[in-house]
């Protein structure tokens, strides 16, 4: 095992396109770190630089105590699992798993032992004589993992390994890969565009956008304390509601205006985020998670100055919860990169009223077309500078 350290890593192509900019990141020994971001953000390029498949334009890459910038992939002691499995179709499962050991000219007895051990861990013992075409997608993914495990590398690199699987199998394989990494204890770098994968699998998550690292932290820290608007919009499913508001101080009371509606801001919010004192009478981005809207059936339990009036546009009943969408007359704040919108789509969204989404109990009586009051847990709200996009805290 080894840690992986990226210091001021840059990747610029001959046409001048900069895929990764000044990336500083440490993947600790035995850690499962997931890098997540939208398509084209630089995550796969980062993985390929670690693997030695892309040349680093500038910066230093260390695996363990070695600088590996100029080492070929075979000398980096890494194993990679690809999106399309990259199995040899004419070989059996046994031969696919054993391939790297045969290339290394390991003794036959050792090869048989290590393949058998790997097959047992992955529950592939009954599949060793089959070829990839005879396997399910999940079994093929296990074979690809087995080929990496059997080498006993210092580092695992996984490039969107679940993207070709159906939704049910992805959930199953998330748990299997996470459990396998814990059992084997190998330093693992996993890239995906799916933030649910990142949140459910990782020890820590690195969020990247347009080649720039935005934040690295535990999944819950990212969810509860996003550093900027991009992370706030990208992490969480459904995503955070972001809208433009104005903070007003009226004597000892603090209010936030959301369009024509006003919400009281508890003293605890200003105490936790003293930086808000510099934003009185200025527009800010206000973020509210879907979980922080309360079902109208209990809205009366909240003070009137912590409720908003809205019209229900549509409902998604998921069985275990209900996602309710409201039209709220307030200016939306759009993170185009996080939502993967074109400039035209983002412009249209910015001109519209905000569509707010909330998580309600599956037994909610709310129906499309209802006009009602919804309570907001304002003490959990997030505030961001509209110019810099950074969270307002200290």
XYZ file of C-alpha atoms in Angstrom:
394
model
C 0.000 0.000 0.000
C 1.040 3.595 -0.534
C -0.353 7.093 -0.466
C -0.665 9.125 -3.671
C 0.266 12.806 -3.666
C -0.474 15.261 -6.478
C 1.346 18.589 -6.127
C 0.435 21.504 -8.420
C -0.539 19.105 -11.207
C -1.459 20.634 -14.559
C -2.528 19.082 -17.836
C -2.555 21.270 -20.934
C -2.985 19.921 -24.460
C -1.232 21.172 -27.591
C -4.324 23.135 -28.657
C -4.078 25.146 -25.435
C -6.978 23.453 -23.640
C -6.234 23.117 -19.926
C -7.923 19.970 -18.620
C -6.528 20.157 -15.061
C -5.269 23.290 -13.299
C -2.945 23.411 -10.278
C -4.358 20.299 -8.631
C -3.197 19.525 -5.084
C -4.563 16.312 -3.626
C -3.432 13.569 -1.250
C -4.967 10.091 -1.325
C -4.021 8.547 1.990
C -2.759 5.008 2.388
C -5.683 2.510 2.317
C -8.158 5.352 1.708
C -11.091 5.112 -0.701
C -11.177 8.544 -2.360
C -13.754 9.327 -5.034
C -13.366 12.220 -7.475
C -16.707 13.433 -8.782
C -17.767 16.078 -11.235
C -19.769 16.628 -14.426
C -18.710 15.360 -17.829
C -15.490 16.924 -19.115
C -14.409 18.305 -15.732
C -10.948 16.635 -15.700
C -11.566 13.687 -13.374
C -10.691 10.931 -15.868
C -7.694 12.945 -17.045
C -6.484 13.062 -13.436
C -6.856 9.302 -13.109
C -5.022 8.720 -16.384
C -2.131 10.917 -15.228
C -1.843 8.822 -12.055
C -1.898 5.687 -14.212
C 0.762 7.042 -16.563
C -1.585 7.042 -19.567
C -1.478 10.853 -19.838
C 1.673 12.926 -19.603
C 1.739 15.523 -16.837
C 2.319 19.057 -18.163
C 3.566 20.425 -14.833
C 3.687 19.454 -11.184
C 4.826 16.439 -9.178
C 3.130 13.074 -8.737
C 4.251 10.723 -5.971
C 3.176 7.154 -5.283
C 4.608 6.184 -1.926
C 8.063 7.687 -1.656
C 8.714 7.734 -5.428
C 8.206 10.552 -7.918
C 6.568 8.766 -10.852
C 6.064 11.557 -13.390
C 8.264 9.846 -15.975
C 7.714 6.203 -15.030
C 5.790 4.038 -17.517
C 2.488 2.543 -16.285
C 3.977 -0.928 -15.754
C 6.494 0.422 -13.245
C 4.010 2.363 -11.082
C 2.576 -0.682 -9.272
C -1.013 0.327 -9.968
C -3.996 -1.668 -11.217
C -6.790 -0.089 -13.239
C -10.428 -1.098 -13.719
C -11.974 0.391 -16.853
C -15.522 1.487 -17.626
C -15.935 -1.201 -20.304
C -14.233 -3.962 -18.237
C -11.551 -4.505 -20.946
C -11.727 -8.294 -20.617
C -10.208 -10.584 -23.222
C -13.255 -12.244 -24.868
C -11.367 -15.366 -26.027
C -9.987 -16.124 -22.546
C -11.711 -17.843 -19.653
C -12.375 -16.040 -16.388
C -9.392 -17.864 -14.899
C -7.076 -16.693 -17.691
C -8.399 -13.117 -17.557
C -7.704 -12.895 -13.828
C -4.330 -14.636 -14.181
C -3.160 -12.612 -17.180
C -0.916 -10.139 -15.343
C 0.641 -12.915 -13.255
C 1.466 -14.893 -16.393
C 3.034 -11.788 -17.944
C 5.151 -11.460 -14.797
C 6.133 -15.139 -15.226
C 4.995 -16.107 -11.751
C 5.171 -19.853 -10.911
C 2.113 -21.869 -11.990
C 1.345 -23.003 -8.458
C 1.381 -19.395 -7.231
C -0.887 -18.313 -10.097
C -3.431 -21.044 -9.303
C -3.380 -20.179 -5.623
C -3.796 -16.438 -6.100
C -6.537 -16.792 -8.727
C -8.411 -19.262 -6.503
C -8.122 -16.889 -3.555
C -9.331 -13.939 -5.621
C -12.223 -15.948 -7.096
C -13.298 -16.950 -3.600
C -13.317 -13.320 -2.407
C -15.402 -12.298 -5.440
C -17.620 -15.400 -5.437
C -16.454 -16.395 -8.913
C -15.305 -19.964 -8.182
C -18.077 -21.473 -10.337
C -17.356 -19.111 -13.235
C -13.635 -19.733 -13.782
C -14.099 -21.886 -16.896
C -16.537 -19.490 -18.579
C -15.770 -16.746 -21.080
C -16.898 -13.108 -20.622
C -19.782 -13.445 -23.095
C -21.344 -16.062 -20.803
C -21.346 -13.729 -17.789
C -23.751 -11.063 -16.550
C -22.648 -7.430 -16.344
C -22.078 -7.715 -12.607
C -19.988 -10.863 -13.025
C -17.860 -9.181 -15.695
C -17.275 -6.293 -13.332
C -16.146 -8.746 -10.661
C -13.712 -10.353 -13.104
C -12.283 -6.912 -13.928
C -11.890 -6.261 -10.204
C -10.310 -9.688 -9.759
C -7.721 -8.980 -12.412
C -6.740 -5.865 -10.438
C -6.786 -7.530 -7.004
C -4.720 -10.536 -7.986
C -1.718 -8.342 -8.708
C -1.699 -6.980 -5.144
C -0.841 -3.457 -6.342
C -0.132 -0.415 -4.214
C -2.993 1.550 -5.787
C -6.368 0.749 -7.412
C -7.652 3.133 -10.083
C -11.311 2.792 -11.121
C -12.673 4.780 -14.062
C -16.511 4.962 -13.908
C -16.687 1.176 -13.445
C -20.454 1.032 -12.858
C -21.721 3.248 -15.658
C -22.594 0.315 -17.955
C -24.734 -1.470 -15.362
C -28.479 -1.119 -14.810
C -29.706 0.847 -11.786
C -30.406 -2.147 -9.533
C -27.045 -3.758 -10.254
C -25.217 -0.458 -9.688
C -26.585 -0.329 -6.138
C -25.452 -3.904 -5.504
C -21.993 -3.340 -7.005
C -21.493 -0.140 -4.994
C -21.762 -2.171 -1.818
C -19.584 -4.977 -3.182
C -16.772 -2.689 -4.328
C -16.822 -0.737 -1.076
C -16.718 -3.924 0.998
C -13.961 -5.358 -1.174
C -11.823 -2.246 -0.793
C -12.237 -2.374 2.982
C -11.235 -6.064 3.034
C -8.222 -5.673 0.759
C -7.166 -2.317 2.231
C -5.614 -0.939 -0.950
C -5.343 2.799 -1.631
C -8.164 3.465 -4.110
C -8.897 6.358 -6.457
C -12.326 6.137 -8.083
C -13.785 8.617 -10.561
C -17.465 9.048 -11.405
C -19.980 11.645 -12.572
C -22.581 10.133 -10.228
C -22.597 11.995 -6.918
C -24.731 9.263 -5.293
C -21.881 6.806 -5.957
C -19.430 9.272 -4.485
C -21.491 9.911 -1.359
C -22.236 6.250 -0.632
C -18.803 4.760 -1.348
C -16.073 7.194 -0.384
C -14.078 7.856 2.758
C -13.550 11.304 1.251
C -14.880 12.957 -1.896
C -12.961 15.354 -4.165
C -15.301 17.605 -6.172
C -13.861 19.000 -9.395
C -15.235 21.425 -11.985
C -13.602 22.602 -15.214
C -10.268 21.168 -14.121
C -10.231 22.997 -10.782
C -10.572 21.191 -7.458
C -13.497 22.718 -5.551
C -13.523 20.890 -2.213
C -12.231 17.675 -0.615
C -13.948 16.311 2.462
C -16.056 13.539 3.939
C -19.424 13.003 2.241
C -21.405 14.477 5.148
C -19.126 17.512 5.450
C -19.624 18.229 1.740
C -23.376 17.913 2.154
C -23.628 20.021 5.303
C -20.853 22.567 4.663
C -20.335 23.126 0.922
C -17.567 25.639 0.242
C -19.226 27.220 -2.783
C -22.308 27.319 -4.999
C -20.981 24.632 -7.348
C -20.521 22.070 -4.562
C -23.860 23.040 -3.007
C -25.683 22.487 -6.301
C -23.806 19.342 -7.301
C -23.829 17.389 -4.035
C -27.192 16.112 -2.864
C -30.065 14.340 -4.587
C -32.350 16.164 -5.123
C -29.995 19.118 -5.281
C -29.999 22.159 -3.025
C -32.510 24.908 -3.855
C -30.579 28.113 -4.588
C -32.303 31.481 -4.830
C -31.438 35.150 -4.574
C -32.278 36.880 -1.315
C -31.496 40.098 0.546
C -30.489 40.157 4.219
C -32.088 42.902 6.305
C -31.319 43.866 9.895
C -34.319 45.372 11.696
C -33.226 46.257 15.189
C -32.128 43.026 16.792
C -34.004 40.913 14.230
C -32.486 39.486 11.036
C -34.656 38.821 7.983
C -34.049 37.437 4.515
C -36.224 38.683 1.660
C -37.009 36.069 -0.994
C -38.840 38.037 -3.661
C -41.936 39.429 -1.933
C -41.760 36.946 0.916
C -39.746 37.429 4.088
C -38.343 34.815 6.450
C -37.022 35.402 9.944
C -33.415 34.284 10.406
C -32.722 32.857 13.884
C -29.916 34.415 15.947
C -28.111 31.061 15.847
C -27.522 31.512 12.105
C -25.644 34.782 12.540
C -23.755 33.334 15.505
C -22.625 30.352 13.394
C -21.882 32.525 10.349
C -20.596 35.869 11.639
C -19.525 36.789 8.103
C -23.178 37.473 7.292
C -22.864 40.748 9.205
C -20.994 42.169 6.228
C -23.875 41.383 3.852
C -26.749 43.341 5.374
C -28.840 45.072 2.656
C -26.964 43.128 -0.036
C -28.198 40.335 -2.286
C -26.847 36.880 -1.464
C -27.498 33.349 -2.684
C -29.666 31.452 -0.207
C -29.538 27.652 -0.265
C -32.150 25.374 1.261
C -31.946 21.586 1.092
C -35.155 19.737 0.095
C -35.174 18.084 3.535
C -35.494 21.503 5.194
C -38.996 22.194 3.880
C -41.747 20.886 6.147
C -44.975 19.238 5.009
C -47.900 21.726 5.202
C -49.673 19.371 7.605
C -47.235 20.508 10.307
C -46.555 24.020 9.014
C -48.675 25.485 11.798
C -46.123 24.192 14.309
C -43.659 26.733 12.897
C -43.861 30.524 13.361
C -45.630 32.403 10.576
C -42.411 34.263 9.767
C -40.708 30.982 8.871
C -43.186 29.938 6.180
C -43.471 30.722 2.483
C -46.543 30.561 0.263
C -46.117 28.575 -2.946
C -48.057 26.695 -5.612
C -47.447 22.997 -6.216
C -46.539 22.344 -9.857
C -46.069 18.573 -9.787
C -45.279 15.624 -7.544
C -43.020 12.584 -7.787
C -44.284 9.777 -5.531
C -41.364 7.392 -4.957
C -42.957 5.144 -2.369
C -40.451 5.831 0.400
C -40.764 9.608 -0.009
C -42.547 12.195 -2.125
C -40.684 14.928 -4.019
C -42.904 18.004 -4.286
C -42.123 20.843 -6.707
C -43.264 24.412 -6.002
C -43.287 27.580 -8.054
C -41.844 30.378 -5.922
C -41.662 33.966 -7.160
C -37.995 34.568 -6.468
C -34.913 34.879 -8.665
C -33.129 31.522 -9.002
C -29.373 31.170 -8.675
C -28.063 28.777 -11.319
C -24.777 26.885 -11.247
C -24.571 26.124 -14.958
C -21.587 23.784 -14.565
C -23.146 21.778 -11.737
C -26.432 21.318 -13.580
C -24.646 20.755 -16.912
C -26.710 23.418 -18.686
C -25.866 25.319 -21.841
C -25.617 29.113 -21.593
C -28.999 29.386 -23.308
C -30.646 26.923 -20.892
C -29.085 28.643 -17.886
C -30.252 32.034 -19.135
C -33.812 30.791 -19.549
C -33.760 29.280 -16.061
C -32.377 32.505 -14.562
C -35.268 34.495 -16.027
C -37.938 32.172 -14.640
C -39.410 31.886 -11.174
C -37.584 29.390 -8.996
C -38.834 25.826 -9.036
C -38.259 24.644 -5.477
C -38.265 20.955 -4.608
C -38.960 19.481 -1.182
C -38.865 16.006 0.369
C -42.127 15.099 2.073
C -43.467 12.009 3.772
C -44.924 9.457 1.316
C -48.341 9.899 2.992
C -48.486 13.654 2.311
C -51.865 15.031 1.298
C -50.300 17.637 -1.001
C -51.483 17.515 -4.619
C -50.487 19.273 -7.852
C -52.179 22.657 -8.146
C -52.427 23.243 -4.386
C -51.585 26.713 -3.114
C -50.258 26.377 0.398
C -47.845 27.462 3.108
C -44.608 25.536 3.534
C -42.433 25.914 6.619
C -38.690 26.375 6.138
C -36.026 25.302 8.651
C -34.091 28.552 8.198
C -31.445 27.632 10.763
C -30.168 25.021 8.280
C -29.999 27.466 5.362
C -26.757 28.169 3.492
C -25.579 31.588 2.288
C -23.181 32.355 -0.568
C -21.560 35.459 -2.021
C -23.144 36.080 -5.416
C -19.934 37.457 -6.942
C -17.430 34.841 -5.780
C -19.806 31.939 -5.236
C -18.084 31.208 -1.905
C -19.926 30.214 1.248
C -20.402 33.019 3.785
C -19.185 31.797 7.158
C -16.491 33.536 9.235
